[in-house]
Amino acid sequence: MPESPETHVIDYRAAEQLLAARDPRGAVKLLDSVIGSHPENTAARLLRARAFFAAAQLRPAELEFELVLEREPDNAFAHFALARTFERAGRPEQAKRHFRLAAALDPNPEYLKAARFDTGPTDQRDQRDRPDQPDRPDQGDGGTSRPG
């Protein structure tokens, strides 16, 4: 079947469903063709970044989130998701910078909590200070637009 804009919209929607069903690798496969045909589609790239994160492919997730931020530097969700990626990769200083950028761009309570504006550079919080289920880049739409 030849690819068309409608096919890419269907693939994008199916990728959303696969990610929601905890099949991030399947989502990445579908999004590869969408992004191959529409590399400028930031929503598809953000969804693929979330899928990479969910699949614990942190370097590809980092690269995709950074590409999204090159195009949309005011995307608070992308900053937050990139921060979670850095945090998961054991890079706390880079994570803190992006948590704080996310909170500065959007006063979302999750972003504000993650930014830890009330702590100094030597304050080490432990896991008890973290929510049981933090808002993760592999959940929700992050306020993205849809391809069209």
Coordinates of C-alpha atoms in Angstrom, one line a residue:
M1 CA 0.0 0.0 0.0
P2 CA 1.5 3.4 -1.0
E3 CA 2.2 5.8 1.9
S4 CA -0.1 8.9 2.1
P5 CA -0.7 11.7 4.6
E6 CA -3.6 9.7 5.8
T7 CA -1.5 6.6 6.3
H8 CA 0.9 8.6 8.4
V9 CA -1.9 10.0 10.6
I10 CA -3.1 6.4 11.1
D11 CA 0.4 5.3 12.0
Y12 CA 0.8 8.2 14.4
R13 CA -2.5 7.4 16.1
A14 CA -1.6 3.7 16.2
A15 CA 1.8 4.6 17.7
E16 CA 0.0 6.5 20.5
Q17 CA -2.1 3.5 21.2
L18 CA 0.9 1.2 21.3
L19 CA 2.7 3.5 23.7
A20 CA -0.3 3.6 25.9
A21 CA -0.4 -0.2 25.8
R22 CA 3.2 -0.4 26.9
D23 CA 4.6 -1.4 23.5
P24 CA 7.2 1.4 22.9
R25 CA 9.2 -0.6 20.4
G26 CA 6.2 -1.1 18.2
A27 CA 5.4 2.7 18.5
V28 CA 9.0 3.5 17.4
K29 CA 8.7 1.3 14.3
L30 CA 5.5 3.0 13.2
L31 CA 6.9 6.5 13.9
D32 CA 10.1 5.8 11.9
S33 CA 8.1 5.8 8.7
V34 CA 6.1 8.9 9.7
I35 CA 9.3 10.8 10.6
G36 CA 11.1 9.5 7.5
S37 CA 8.4 11.1 5.3
H38 CA 7.9 14.1 7.5
P39 CA 11.1 14.9 9.4
E40 CA 9.8 18.3 10.4
N41 CA 6.9 16.8 12.3
T42 CA 7.7 17.8 15.9
A43 CA 4.7 16.0 17.4
A44 CA 5.8 12.7 15.9
R45 CA 9.4 13.3 17.1
L46 CA 8.1 14.0 20.6
L47 CA 6.0 10.8 20.6
R48 CA 9.0 8.9 19.4
A49 CA 11.2 10.4 22.1
R50 CA 8.6 9.3 24.7
A51 CA 8.7 5.8 23.2
F52 CA 12.5 5.6 23.3
F53 CA 12.3 6.7 27.0
A54 CA 9.7 4.0 27.7
A55 CA 11.9 1.4 26.1
A56 CA 14.9 2.6 28.2
Q57 CA 16.7 3.7 25.0
L58 CA 18.0 6.8 26.8
R59 CA 20.5 8.1 24.2
P60 CA 17.9 8.1 21.3
A61 CA 15.3 9.6 23.7
E62 CA 17.8 12.4 24.6
L63 CA 18.6 13.2 21.0
E64 CA 14.9 13.3 20.0
F65 CA 14.0 15.5 23.0
E66 CA 16.9 17.8 22.1
L67 CA 15.7 18.1 18.5
V68 CA 12.2 19.0 19.7
L69 CA 13.7 21.7 21.9
E70 CA 15.8 23.1 19.0
R71 CA 12.5 23.7 17.2
E72 CA 10.4 24.6 20.2
P73 CA 12.6 26.0 23.0
D74 CA 9.6 27.0 25.0
N75 CA 8.1 23.4 25.1
A76 CA 7.9 22.8 28.9
F77 CA 7.0 19.2 28.5
A78 CA 10.0 18.5 26.3
H79 CA 12.3 20.1 28.9
F80 CA 10.7 18.0 31.7
A81 CA 11.0 14.8 29.7
L82 CA 14.6 15.5 28.8
A83 CA 15.3 16.2 32.5
R84 CA 13.7 12.8 33.4
T85 CA 15.9 11.2 30.7
F86 CA 19.0 12.8 32.2
E87 CA 17.9 11.8 35.7
R88 CA 17.4 8.2 34.6
A89 CA 20.9 8.2 32.9
G90 CA 22.5 9.4 36.2
R91 CA 23.2 13.0 35.0
P92 CA 21.6 15.0 37.8
E93 CA 23.1 18.4 37.0
Q94 CA 21.8 18.3 33.4
A95 CA 18.4 17.1 34.7
K96 CA 18.1 19.9 37.2
R97 CA 18.7 22.5 34.5
H98 CA 15.9 21.2 32.4
F99 CA 13.5 20.6 35.4
R100 CA 14.0 24.3 36.2
L101 CA 13.4 25.4 32.6
A102 CA 10.2 23.4 32.5
A103 CA 9.0 24.9 35.8
A104 CA 9.9 28.4 34.6
L105 CA 7.9 27.9 31.4
D106 CA 4.9 26.2 33.0
P107 CA 4.0 26.3 36.7
N108 CA 2.7 22.7 36.5
P109 CA 2.9 21.3 40.1
E110 CA 4.9 18.3 38.8
Y111 CA 7.4 20.5 37.1
L112 CA 7.7 22.7 40.2
K113 CA 8.3 19.8 42.5
A114 CA 10.9 18.3 40.2
A115 CA 12.7 21.6 39.9
R116 CA 13.3 21.7 43.7
F117 CA 13.8 25.4 43.8
D118 CA 13.7 25.2 47.6
T119 CA 16.9 23.1 47.8
G120 CA 20.5 24.1 47.7
P121 CA 23.1 22.4 45.5
T122 CA 24.3 20.2 48.4
D123 CA 20.8 19.0 49.4
Q124 CA 20.4 15.3 48.5
R125 CA 16.8 14.1 48.5
D126 CA 16.1 10.5 48.7
Q127 CA 13.4 8.3 47.1
R128 CA 10.9 9.0 49.9
D129 CA 10.6 12.6 48.6
R130 CA 9.5 11.4 45.1
P131 CA 6.0 10.5 44.1
D132 CA 5.2 6.8 43.8
Q133 CA 4.2 7.3 40.1
P134 CA 6.0 10.4 38.7
D135 CA 4.7 11.9 35.5
R136 CA 6.9 10.1 33.0
P137 CA 7.6 11.0 29.4
D138 CA 6.0 7.8 28.3
Q139 CA 2.6 8.8 29.6
G140 CA 0.3 11.5 28.4
D141 CA 0.5 13.6 25.3
G142 CA 2.6 16.4 26.8
G143 CA 0.4 19.0 25.2
T144 CA 1.6 18.0 21.7
S145 CA -0.3 18.8 18.5
R146 CA -1.3 16.1 16.2
P147 CA 0.0 15.6 12.6
G148 CA -2.3 16.8 10.0

